[in-house]
Coordinates of C-alpha atoms and ligand atoms in Angstrom, one line a residue:
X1 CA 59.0 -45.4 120.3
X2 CA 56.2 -43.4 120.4
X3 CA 56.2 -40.0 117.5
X4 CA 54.9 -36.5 119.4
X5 CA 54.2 -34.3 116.3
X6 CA 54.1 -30.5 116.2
X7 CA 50.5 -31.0 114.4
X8 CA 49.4 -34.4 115.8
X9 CA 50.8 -34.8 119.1
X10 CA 51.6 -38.0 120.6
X11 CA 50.7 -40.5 117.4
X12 CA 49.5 -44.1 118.3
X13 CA 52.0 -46.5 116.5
X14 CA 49.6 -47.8 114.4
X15 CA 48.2 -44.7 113.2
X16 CA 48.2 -43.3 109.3
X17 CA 48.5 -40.0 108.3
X18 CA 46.2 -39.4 105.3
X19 CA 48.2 -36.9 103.6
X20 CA 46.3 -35.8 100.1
X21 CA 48.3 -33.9 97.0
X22 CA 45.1 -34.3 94.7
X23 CA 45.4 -30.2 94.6
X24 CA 49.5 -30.4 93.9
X25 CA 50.4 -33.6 91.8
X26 CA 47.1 -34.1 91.0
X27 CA 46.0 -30.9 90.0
X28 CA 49.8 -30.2 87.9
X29 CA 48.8 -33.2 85.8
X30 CA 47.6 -32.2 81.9
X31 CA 43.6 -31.7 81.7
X32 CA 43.3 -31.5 85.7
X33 CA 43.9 -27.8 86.4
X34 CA 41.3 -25.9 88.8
X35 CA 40.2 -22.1 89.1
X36 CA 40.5 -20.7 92.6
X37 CA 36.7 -21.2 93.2
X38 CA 37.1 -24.8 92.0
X39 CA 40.0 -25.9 94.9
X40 CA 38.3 -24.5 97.5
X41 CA 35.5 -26.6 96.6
X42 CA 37.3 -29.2 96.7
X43 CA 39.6 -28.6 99.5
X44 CA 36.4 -28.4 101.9
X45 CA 35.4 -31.9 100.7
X46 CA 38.5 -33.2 101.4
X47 CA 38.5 -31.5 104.7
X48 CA 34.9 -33.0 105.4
X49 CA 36.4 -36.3 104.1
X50 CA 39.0 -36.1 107.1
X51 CA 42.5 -36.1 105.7
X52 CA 44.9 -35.1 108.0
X53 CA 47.5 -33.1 105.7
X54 CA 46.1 -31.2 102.3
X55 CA 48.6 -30.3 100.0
X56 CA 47.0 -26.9 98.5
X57 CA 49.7 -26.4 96.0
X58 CA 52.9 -25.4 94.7
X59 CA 52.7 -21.4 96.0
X60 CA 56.3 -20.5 93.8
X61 CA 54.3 -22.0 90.3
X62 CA 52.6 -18.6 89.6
X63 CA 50.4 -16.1 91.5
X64 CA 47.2 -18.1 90.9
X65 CA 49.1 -21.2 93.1
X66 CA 50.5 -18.7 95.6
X67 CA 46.3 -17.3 96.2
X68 CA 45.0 -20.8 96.2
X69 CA 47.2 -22.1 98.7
X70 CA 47.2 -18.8 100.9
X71 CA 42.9 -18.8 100.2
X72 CA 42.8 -22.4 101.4
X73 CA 45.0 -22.0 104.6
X74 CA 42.6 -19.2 105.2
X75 CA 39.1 -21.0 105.5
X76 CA 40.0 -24.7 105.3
X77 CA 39.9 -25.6 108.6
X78 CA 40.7 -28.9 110.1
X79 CA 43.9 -30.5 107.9
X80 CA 47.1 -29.9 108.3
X81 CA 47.4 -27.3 105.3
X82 CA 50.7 -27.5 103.2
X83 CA 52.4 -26.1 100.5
X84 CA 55.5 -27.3 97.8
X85 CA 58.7 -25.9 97.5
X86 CA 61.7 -26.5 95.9
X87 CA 65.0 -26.7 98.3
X88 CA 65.6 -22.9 96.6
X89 CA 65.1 -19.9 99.6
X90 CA 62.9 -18.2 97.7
X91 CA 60.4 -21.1 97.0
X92 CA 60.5 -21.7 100.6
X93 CA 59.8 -18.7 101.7
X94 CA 56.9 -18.1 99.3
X95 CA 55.6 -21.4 100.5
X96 CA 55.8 -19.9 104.1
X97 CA 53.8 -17.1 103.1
X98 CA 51.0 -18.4 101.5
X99 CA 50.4 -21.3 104.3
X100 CA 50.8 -18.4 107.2
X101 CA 47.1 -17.9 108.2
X102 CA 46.4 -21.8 108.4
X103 CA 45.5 -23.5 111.9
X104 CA 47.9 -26.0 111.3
X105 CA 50.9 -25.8 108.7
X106 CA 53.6 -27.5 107.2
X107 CA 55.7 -26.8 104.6
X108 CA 56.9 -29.4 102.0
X109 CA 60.3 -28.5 100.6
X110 CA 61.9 -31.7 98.3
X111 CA 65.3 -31.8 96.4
X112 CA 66.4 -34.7 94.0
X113 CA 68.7 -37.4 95.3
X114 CA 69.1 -40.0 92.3
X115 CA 72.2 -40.1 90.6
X116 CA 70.3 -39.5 87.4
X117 CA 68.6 -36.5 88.7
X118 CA 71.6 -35.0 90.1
X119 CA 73.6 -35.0 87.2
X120 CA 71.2 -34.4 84.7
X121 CA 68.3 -32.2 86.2
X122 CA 70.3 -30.6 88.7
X123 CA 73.5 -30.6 87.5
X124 CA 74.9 -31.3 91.4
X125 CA 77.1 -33.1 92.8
X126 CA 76.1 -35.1 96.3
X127 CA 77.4 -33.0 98.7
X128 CA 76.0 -29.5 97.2
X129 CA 72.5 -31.5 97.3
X130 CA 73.1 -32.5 100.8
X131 CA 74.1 -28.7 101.7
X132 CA 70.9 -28.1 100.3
X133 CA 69.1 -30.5 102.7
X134 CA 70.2 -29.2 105.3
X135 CA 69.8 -25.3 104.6
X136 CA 66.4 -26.1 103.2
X137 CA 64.6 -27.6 106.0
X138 CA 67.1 -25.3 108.6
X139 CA 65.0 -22.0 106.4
X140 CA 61.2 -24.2 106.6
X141 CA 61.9 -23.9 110.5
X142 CA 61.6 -20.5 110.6
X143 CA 57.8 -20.4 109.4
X144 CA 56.5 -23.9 110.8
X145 CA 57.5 -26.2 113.0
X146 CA 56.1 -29.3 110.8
X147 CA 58.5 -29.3 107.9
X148 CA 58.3 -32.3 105.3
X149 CA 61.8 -33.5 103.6
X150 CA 61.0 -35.0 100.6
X151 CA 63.8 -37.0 98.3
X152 CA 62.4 -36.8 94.6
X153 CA 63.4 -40.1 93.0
X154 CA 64.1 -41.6 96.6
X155 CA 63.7 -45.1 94.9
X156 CA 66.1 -44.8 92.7
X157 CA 68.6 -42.8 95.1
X158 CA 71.9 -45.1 96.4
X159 CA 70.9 -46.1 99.9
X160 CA 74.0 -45.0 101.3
X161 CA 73.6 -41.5 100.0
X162 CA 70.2 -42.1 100.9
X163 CA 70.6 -42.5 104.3
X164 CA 73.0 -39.3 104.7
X165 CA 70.3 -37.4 103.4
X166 CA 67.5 -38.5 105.9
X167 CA 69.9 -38.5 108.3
X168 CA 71.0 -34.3 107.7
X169 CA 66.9 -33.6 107.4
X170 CA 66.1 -35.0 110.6
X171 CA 69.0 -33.0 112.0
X172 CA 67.9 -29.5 110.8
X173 CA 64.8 -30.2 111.9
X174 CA 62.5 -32.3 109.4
X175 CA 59.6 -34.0 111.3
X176 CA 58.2 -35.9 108.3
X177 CA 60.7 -37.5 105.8
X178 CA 58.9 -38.7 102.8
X179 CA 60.9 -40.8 100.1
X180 CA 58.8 -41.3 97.0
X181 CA 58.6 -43.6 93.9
X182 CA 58.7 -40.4 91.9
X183 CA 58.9 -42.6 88.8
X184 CA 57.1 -45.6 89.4
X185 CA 59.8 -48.0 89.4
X186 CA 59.6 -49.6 92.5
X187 CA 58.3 -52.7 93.2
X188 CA 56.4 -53.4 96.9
X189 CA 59.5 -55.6 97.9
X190 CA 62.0 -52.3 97.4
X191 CA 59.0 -50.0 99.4
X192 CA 59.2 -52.1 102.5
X193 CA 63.2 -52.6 102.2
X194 CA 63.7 -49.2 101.6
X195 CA 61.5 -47.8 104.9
X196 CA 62.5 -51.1 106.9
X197 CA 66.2 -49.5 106.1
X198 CA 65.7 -46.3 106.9
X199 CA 64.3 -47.0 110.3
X200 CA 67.0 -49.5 111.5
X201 CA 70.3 -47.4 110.2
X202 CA 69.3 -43.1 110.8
X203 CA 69.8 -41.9 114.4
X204 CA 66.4 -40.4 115.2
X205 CA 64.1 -41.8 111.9
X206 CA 62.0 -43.2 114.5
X207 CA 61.1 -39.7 116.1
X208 CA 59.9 -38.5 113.0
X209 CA 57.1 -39.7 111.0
X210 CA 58.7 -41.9 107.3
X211 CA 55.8 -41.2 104.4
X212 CA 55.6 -42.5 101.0
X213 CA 54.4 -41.4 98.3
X214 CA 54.1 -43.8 95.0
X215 CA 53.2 -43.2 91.2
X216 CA 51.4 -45.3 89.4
X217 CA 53.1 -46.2 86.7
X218 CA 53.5 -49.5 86.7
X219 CA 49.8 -49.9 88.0
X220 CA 51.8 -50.5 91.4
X221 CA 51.4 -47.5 93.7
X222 CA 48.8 -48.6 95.9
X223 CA 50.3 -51.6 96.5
X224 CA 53.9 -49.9 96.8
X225 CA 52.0 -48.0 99.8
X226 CA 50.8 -50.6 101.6
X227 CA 54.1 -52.2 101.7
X228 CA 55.7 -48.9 102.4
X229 CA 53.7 -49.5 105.4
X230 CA 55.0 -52.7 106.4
X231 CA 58.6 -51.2 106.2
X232 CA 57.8 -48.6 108.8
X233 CA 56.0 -45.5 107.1
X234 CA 53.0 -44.0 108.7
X235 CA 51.8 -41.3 106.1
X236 CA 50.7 -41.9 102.7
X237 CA 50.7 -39.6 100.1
X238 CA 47.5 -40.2 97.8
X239 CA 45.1 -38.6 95.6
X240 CA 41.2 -38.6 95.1
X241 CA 40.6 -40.6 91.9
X242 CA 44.4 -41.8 92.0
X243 CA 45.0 -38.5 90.1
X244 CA 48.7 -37.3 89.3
X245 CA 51.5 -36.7 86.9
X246 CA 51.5 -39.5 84.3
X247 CA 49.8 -42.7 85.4
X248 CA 48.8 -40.6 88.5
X249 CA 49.4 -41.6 92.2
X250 CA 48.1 -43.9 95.0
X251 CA 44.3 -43.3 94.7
X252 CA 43.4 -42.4 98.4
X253 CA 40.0 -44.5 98.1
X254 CA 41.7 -47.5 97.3
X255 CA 44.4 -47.2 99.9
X256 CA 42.0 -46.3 102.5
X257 CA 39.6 -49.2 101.4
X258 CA 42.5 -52.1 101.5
X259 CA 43.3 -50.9 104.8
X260 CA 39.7 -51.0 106.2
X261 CA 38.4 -54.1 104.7
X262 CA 42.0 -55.9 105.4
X263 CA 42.8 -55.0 108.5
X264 CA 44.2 -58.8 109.6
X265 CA 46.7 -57.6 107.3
X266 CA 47.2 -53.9 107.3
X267 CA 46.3 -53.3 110.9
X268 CA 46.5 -49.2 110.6
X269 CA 44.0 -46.8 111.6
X270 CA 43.3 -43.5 110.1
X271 CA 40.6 -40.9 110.2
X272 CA 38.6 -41.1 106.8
X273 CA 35.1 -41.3 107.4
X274 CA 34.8 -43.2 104.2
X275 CA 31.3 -42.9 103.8
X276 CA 32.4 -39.9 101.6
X277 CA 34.5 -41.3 99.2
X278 CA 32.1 -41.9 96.6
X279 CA 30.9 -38.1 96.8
X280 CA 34.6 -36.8 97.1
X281 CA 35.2 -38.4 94.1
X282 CA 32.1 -37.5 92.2
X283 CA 33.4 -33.6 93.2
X284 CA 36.6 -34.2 91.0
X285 CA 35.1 -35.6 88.4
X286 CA 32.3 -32.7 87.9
X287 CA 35.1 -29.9 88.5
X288 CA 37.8 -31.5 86.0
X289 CA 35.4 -32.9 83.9
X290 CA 37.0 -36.4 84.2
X291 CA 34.7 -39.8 84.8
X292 CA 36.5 -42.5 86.8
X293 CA 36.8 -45.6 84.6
X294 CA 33.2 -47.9 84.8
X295 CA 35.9 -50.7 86.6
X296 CA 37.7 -48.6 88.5
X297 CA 38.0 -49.8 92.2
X298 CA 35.5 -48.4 95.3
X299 CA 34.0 -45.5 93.2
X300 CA 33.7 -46.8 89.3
X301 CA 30.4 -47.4 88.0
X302 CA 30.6 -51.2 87.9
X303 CA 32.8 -51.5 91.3
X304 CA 28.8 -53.2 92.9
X305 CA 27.3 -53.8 89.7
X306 CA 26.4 -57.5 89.7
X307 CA 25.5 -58.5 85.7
X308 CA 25.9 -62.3 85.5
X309 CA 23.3 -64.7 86.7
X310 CA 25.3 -66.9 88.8
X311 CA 26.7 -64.2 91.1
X312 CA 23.0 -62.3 90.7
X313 CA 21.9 -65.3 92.6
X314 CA 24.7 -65.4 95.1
X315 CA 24.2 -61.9 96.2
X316 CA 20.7 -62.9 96.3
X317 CA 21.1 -65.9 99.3
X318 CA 24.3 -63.0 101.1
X319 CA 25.7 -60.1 99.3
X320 CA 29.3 -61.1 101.3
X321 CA 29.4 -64.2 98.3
X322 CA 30.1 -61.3 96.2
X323 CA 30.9 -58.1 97.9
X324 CA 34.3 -57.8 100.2
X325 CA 32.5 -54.3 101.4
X326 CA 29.4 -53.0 101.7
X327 CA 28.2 -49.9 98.9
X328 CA 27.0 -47.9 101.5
X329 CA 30.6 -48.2 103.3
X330 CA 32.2 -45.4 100.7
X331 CA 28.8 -43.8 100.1
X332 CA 27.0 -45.8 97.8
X333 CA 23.3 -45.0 98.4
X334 CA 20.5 -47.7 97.4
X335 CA 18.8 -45.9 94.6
X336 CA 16.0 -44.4 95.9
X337 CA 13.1 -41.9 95.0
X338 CA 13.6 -38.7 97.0
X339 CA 11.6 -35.8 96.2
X340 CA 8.8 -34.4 93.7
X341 CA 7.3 -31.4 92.5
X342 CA 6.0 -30.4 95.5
X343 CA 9.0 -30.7 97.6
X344 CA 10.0 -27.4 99.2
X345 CA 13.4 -26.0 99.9
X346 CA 14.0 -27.2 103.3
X347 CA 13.1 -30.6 102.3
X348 CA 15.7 -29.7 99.5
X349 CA 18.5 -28.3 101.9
X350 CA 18.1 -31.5 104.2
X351 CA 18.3 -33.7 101.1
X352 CA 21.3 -31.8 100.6
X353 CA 22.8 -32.4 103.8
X354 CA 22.2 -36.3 103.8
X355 CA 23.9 -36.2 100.5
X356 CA 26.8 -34.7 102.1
X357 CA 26.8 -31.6 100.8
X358 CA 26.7 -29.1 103.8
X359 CA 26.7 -25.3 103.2
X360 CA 26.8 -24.8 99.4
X361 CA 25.5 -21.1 99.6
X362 CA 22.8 -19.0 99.5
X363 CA 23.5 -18.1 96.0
X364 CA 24.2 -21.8 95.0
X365 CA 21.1 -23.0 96.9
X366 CA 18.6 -21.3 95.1
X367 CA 19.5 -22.2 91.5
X368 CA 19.9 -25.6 92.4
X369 CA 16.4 -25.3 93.7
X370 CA 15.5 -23.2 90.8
X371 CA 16.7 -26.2 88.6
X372 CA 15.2 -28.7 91.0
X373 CA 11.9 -27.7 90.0
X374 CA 12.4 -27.3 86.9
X375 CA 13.6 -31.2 86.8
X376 CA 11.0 -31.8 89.0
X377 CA 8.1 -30.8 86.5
X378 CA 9.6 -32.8 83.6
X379 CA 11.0 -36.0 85.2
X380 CA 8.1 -38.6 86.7
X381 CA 11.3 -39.5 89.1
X382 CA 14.3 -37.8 90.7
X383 CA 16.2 -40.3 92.3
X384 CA 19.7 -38.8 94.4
X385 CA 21.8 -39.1 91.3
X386 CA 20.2 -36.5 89.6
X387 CA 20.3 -34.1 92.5
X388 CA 23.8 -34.8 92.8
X389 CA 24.3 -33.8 89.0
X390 CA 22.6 -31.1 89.0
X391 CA 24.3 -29.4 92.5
X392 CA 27.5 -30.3 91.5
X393 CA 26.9 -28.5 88.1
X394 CA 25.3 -25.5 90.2
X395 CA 28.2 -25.4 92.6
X396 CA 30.7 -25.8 90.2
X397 CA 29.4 -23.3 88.1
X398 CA 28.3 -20.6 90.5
X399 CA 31.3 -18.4 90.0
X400 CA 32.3 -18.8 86.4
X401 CA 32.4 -15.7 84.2
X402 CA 30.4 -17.4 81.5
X403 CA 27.2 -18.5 82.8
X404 CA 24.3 -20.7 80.8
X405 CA 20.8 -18.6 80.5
X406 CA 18.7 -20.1 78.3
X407 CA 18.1 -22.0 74.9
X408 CA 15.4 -22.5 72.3
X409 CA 16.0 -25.1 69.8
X410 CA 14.3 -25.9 66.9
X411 CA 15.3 -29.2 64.7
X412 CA 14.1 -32.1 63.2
X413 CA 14.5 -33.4 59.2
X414 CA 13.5 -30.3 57.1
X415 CA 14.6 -27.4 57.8
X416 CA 18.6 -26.1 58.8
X417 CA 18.1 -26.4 62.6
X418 CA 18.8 -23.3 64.1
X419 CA 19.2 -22.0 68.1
X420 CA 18.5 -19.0 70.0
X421 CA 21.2 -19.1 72.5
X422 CA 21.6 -16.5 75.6
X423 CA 24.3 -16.3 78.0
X424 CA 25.4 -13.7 80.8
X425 CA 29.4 -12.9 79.9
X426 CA 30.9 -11.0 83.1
X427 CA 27.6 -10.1 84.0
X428 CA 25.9 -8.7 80.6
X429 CA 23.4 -11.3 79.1
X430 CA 23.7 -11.8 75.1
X431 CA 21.8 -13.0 72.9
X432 CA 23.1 -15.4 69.4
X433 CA 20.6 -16.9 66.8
X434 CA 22.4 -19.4 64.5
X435 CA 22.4 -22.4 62.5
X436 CA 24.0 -25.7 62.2
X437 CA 24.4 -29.4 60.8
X438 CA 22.3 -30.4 63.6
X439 CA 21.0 -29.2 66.8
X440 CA 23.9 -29.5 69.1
X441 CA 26.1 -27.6 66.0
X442 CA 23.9 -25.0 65.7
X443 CA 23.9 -24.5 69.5
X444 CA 27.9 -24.6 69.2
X445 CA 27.9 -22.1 67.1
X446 CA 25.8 -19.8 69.3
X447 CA 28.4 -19.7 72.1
X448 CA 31.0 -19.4 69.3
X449 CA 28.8 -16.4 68.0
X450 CA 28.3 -15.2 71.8
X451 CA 32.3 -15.6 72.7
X452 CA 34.5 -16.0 69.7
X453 CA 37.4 -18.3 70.3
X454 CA 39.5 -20.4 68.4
X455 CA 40.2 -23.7 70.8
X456 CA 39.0 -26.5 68.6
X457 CA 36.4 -29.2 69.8
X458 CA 38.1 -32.0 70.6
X459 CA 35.6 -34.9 71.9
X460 CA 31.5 -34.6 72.6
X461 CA 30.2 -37.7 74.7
X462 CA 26.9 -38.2 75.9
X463 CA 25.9 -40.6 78.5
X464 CA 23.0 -40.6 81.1
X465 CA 22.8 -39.8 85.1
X466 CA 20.0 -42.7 85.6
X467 CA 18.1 -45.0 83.7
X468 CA 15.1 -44.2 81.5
X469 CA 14.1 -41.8 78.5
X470 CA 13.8 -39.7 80.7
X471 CA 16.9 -39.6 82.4
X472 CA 19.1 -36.2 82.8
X473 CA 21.8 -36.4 80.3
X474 CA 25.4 -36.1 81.1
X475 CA 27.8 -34.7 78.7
X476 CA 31.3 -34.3 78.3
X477 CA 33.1 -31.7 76.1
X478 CA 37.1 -31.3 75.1
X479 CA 38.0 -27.7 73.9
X480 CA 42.0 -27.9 73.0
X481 CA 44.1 -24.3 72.2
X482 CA 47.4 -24.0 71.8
X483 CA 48.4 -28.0 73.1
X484 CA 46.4 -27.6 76.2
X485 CA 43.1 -29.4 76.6
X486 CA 40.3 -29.1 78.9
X487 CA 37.5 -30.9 79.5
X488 CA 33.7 -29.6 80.5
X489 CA 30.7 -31.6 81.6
X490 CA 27.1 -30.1 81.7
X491 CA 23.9 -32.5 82.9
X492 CA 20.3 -31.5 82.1
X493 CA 17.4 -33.7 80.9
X494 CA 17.5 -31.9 77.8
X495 CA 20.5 -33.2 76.1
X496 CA 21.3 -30.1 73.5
X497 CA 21.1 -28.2 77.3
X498 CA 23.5 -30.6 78.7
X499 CA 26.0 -30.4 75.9
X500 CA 25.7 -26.3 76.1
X501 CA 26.5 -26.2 79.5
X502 CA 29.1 -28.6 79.4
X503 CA 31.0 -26.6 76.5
X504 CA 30.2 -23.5 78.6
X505 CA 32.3 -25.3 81.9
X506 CA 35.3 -26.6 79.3
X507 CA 35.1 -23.2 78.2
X508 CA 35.5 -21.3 81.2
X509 CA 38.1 -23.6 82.5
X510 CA 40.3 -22.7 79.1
X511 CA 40.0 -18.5 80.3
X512 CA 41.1 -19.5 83.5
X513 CA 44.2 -21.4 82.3
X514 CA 44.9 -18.5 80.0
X515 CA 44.7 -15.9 82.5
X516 CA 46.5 -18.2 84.8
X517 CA 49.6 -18.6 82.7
X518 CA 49.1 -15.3 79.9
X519 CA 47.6 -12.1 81.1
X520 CA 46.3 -11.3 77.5
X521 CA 43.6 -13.2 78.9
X522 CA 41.1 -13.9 76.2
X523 CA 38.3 -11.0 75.7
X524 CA 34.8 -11.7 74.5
Ligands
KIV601 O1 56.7 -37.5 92.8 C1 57.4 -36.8 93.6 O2 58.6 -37.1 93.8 C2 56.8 -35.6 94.1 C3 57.6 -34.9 95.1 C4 57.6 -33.4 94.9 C5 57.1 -35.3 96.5 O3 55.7 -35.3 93.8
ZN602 ZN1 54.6 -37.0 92.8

């Protein structure tokens, strides 16, 4: 029978909902928090990237979740916008408030129906939690009428009590039921039993659209998802970069990658324009300051990196002896040379737009520019990569309260090496002159002079954007204060530059958490 959907209308029956938590689960995962500024960015990507539902957050959390979520269902246009809430009245109706202004809402309410959960976490017993069920989604009515049932631990919940639960959701008015492998326990047999299940036995499970949503942590969840499908469901909860509590969830590229290049066995269609992956994913990585593993599927370094001789030579004769997909598919771009010294900023903004950027802002535009230049004059070649670095750094940055203005360095084998470091704090530019073991230290303890803290450097990595001495930098920085850890990344071709900027980002990210979660935020 054919689904008509508050949001989506009549659905063809082969059709997935791309539904994306990379700002909820993914975000609440430890080292992948974002500042306001920070999930807008990224919630316009995924817009651009075509998901159909973007979860903006948990609005109940704390105030700084509540004015995400309501800033995103503001000015996001194009997803479903939705936001978490417990099966409590008052998360519900928080969550109602902060999605209000979208185009399209929903709100996600979920309650626990393992036996383990009940007992222990909720200290319920069944029929309470199915009272719950029912007077949750009944109250999400009021605001939206796209309301999301979720069961936390749905794998591990007794089908029969299972059932009862769908069953009550659908009643009081749930139009997407999602059952999730909240632990990762489930194997893709159980996925497809459990939907296949659910289908056949509750009254009305066919009107409403069955999602799943699967953790990773038995390395599982994408396959869990596909076999969800096969079982009936027809929206996938995923993340950008598989992100998410523990092991993190179904990563959205690789979902949405097995389904295009498989389709003689996963014969769904969704609206991804995948040519973005790679660039959606590169986003993430800048803001949290979290590479993808080289290996990892679709958007890892190595994923078309072709090293031994034999298959060299195979993807020599026909790159399909080696290649299930094409790079360029999820935004893999042939290296090329792209732009010199004398390129002005139009050719700049329509490099921008080929690279997928769109409007970054005026104020983002011309330091990116600024730092083109300045790249410009001191690399012989600036291949997309490094454009890419260096915007994402610029767009990243553009609204932290901390902001990089310049450095002098000097070092070498004599002398202490010492740097003159300046940087704008709130808007006032100051100046540190200090010294160090070596030149990165003694730029370390220029910030530390600049904005005294205590968080403890954790990690420093360098690694390079492209090939070549010449090649920008990359590097990565872990601050940690009291058990919390963030990470910062800062490219330049100057790598002391590089590592400053990067502390600067891992630095700014641990003021946000602390005003986030303390108001004593710290003070410079
Ligand atoms: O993993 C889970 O069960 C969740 C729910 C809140 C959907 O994230
Ligand atoms: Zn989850």
């Amino acid at each position: 029978m054919t689904i008509n959907h508050p949001n989506f209308g009549k659905m063809d029956e082969n059709r997935v909902v791309i539904f994306d938590t990379t700002l909820r689960d993914g975000e609440q995962s430890p080292g992948f928090s974002m500042n306001l500024n920070e999930k807008i960015r990224m919630a316009e990507a995924l817009a651009a990237l075509g998901v159909d539902v973007l979860e903006a957050g948990f609005p109940i959390a704390s105030p700084g979740d509540f004015e995400s979520v309501q800033r995103i269902a503001e000015t996001v246009k194009g997803p479903v916008i939705t936001g978490l809430s417990r099966s409590a009245p008052n998360d519900i109706i928080r969550a109602g408030e902060a999605i209000r202004a979208a185009e399209r809402k929903r709100i996600h309410t979920f309650i626990s129906t393992s036996p383990l959960h009940m007992k222990y976490k909720l200290k319920m017993e069944p029929e309470v939690v199915l009272e719950h069920v029912t007077k949750s989604v009944t109250l999400a009515r009021q605001y939206t009428d796209d309301v999301e049932w979720s069961a936390e631990d749905g794998t591990r919940t007794d089908m029969e009590f299972l059932l009862r639960c769908v069953e009550a959701a659908i009643k009081a008015g749930a139009t997407t039921i999602n059952i999730p492998d909240t632990v990762g326990y489930a194997v893709p047999e159980d996925m497809e039993r459990i939907f296949s299940t659910v289908l056949e036995k509750v009254p009305g499970a066919d009107q409403v659209i069955l999602s799943t949503h699967c953790h990773n942590d038995l390395g599982l969840a994408v396959a869990n998802a596909l076999a969800s499908l096969r079982g009936g469901a027809r929206q996938i909860e995923c993340t950008i970069n598989g992100i998410g509590e523990r092991a993190g969830n179904a990563s959205l590229e690789e979902v949405v990658m097995a389904i295009r290049t498989r389709q003689d066995n996963n014969p769904y269609i969704n609206g991804i324009e995948t040519t973005r992956l790679l660039r959606t994913s590169k986003l993430l990585s800048t803001i949290t300051g979290f590479d993808v593993q080289p290996n990892k599927a679709i958007v890892g370094r190595n994923a078309f990196a072709h090293e031994s001789g034999i298959h060299q030579d195979g993807m020599l004769k026909n790159a399909a002896t080696y290649e299930i997909m094409t790079p360029e598919s999820v935004g893999w771009q042939k290296t090329s040379l792209v732009m010199g010294k004398h390129s002005g900023r139009a050719a700049f903004r329509d490099k921008l737009n080929a690279l997928g950027y769109g409007d970054i802002g005026d104020n983002a535009l011309n330091d990116a520019f600024t730092r083109f230049k300045i790249l410009a004059d001191r690399k012989k070649v600036v291949y997309d990569e490094d454009i890419v670095a260096l915007v994402d750094d610029e767009v990243v940055r553009s609204h932290e309260a901390i902001k990089f203005v310049s450095l002098e360095v000097w070092a070498g084998s004599k002398d202490k090496p010492r740097a003159v470091l300046e940087l704008e704090v709130n808007g006032v530019v100051k100046t540190a002159d200090e010294r160090g073991d070596g030149p990165v230290d003694a730029a370390f303890n220029a910030i530390r002079a600049i904005f005294p803290h205590t968080a403890e450097l954790q990690l420093f990595s360098v690694g390079a954007v492209t090939e070549g001495t010449d090649a920008q930098a990359r590097c990565t920085v872990r601050l940690a204060e009291d058990g919390k850890s963030v990470d910062g990344q800062g490219a330049d071709t100057d790598t002391i530059v590089a590592a400053v900027r990067a502390y600067i980002h891992a630095l700014n990210k641990l003021v946000t958490k602390r005003t986030r979660h303390a108001p004593e935020a710290l003070s410079a």
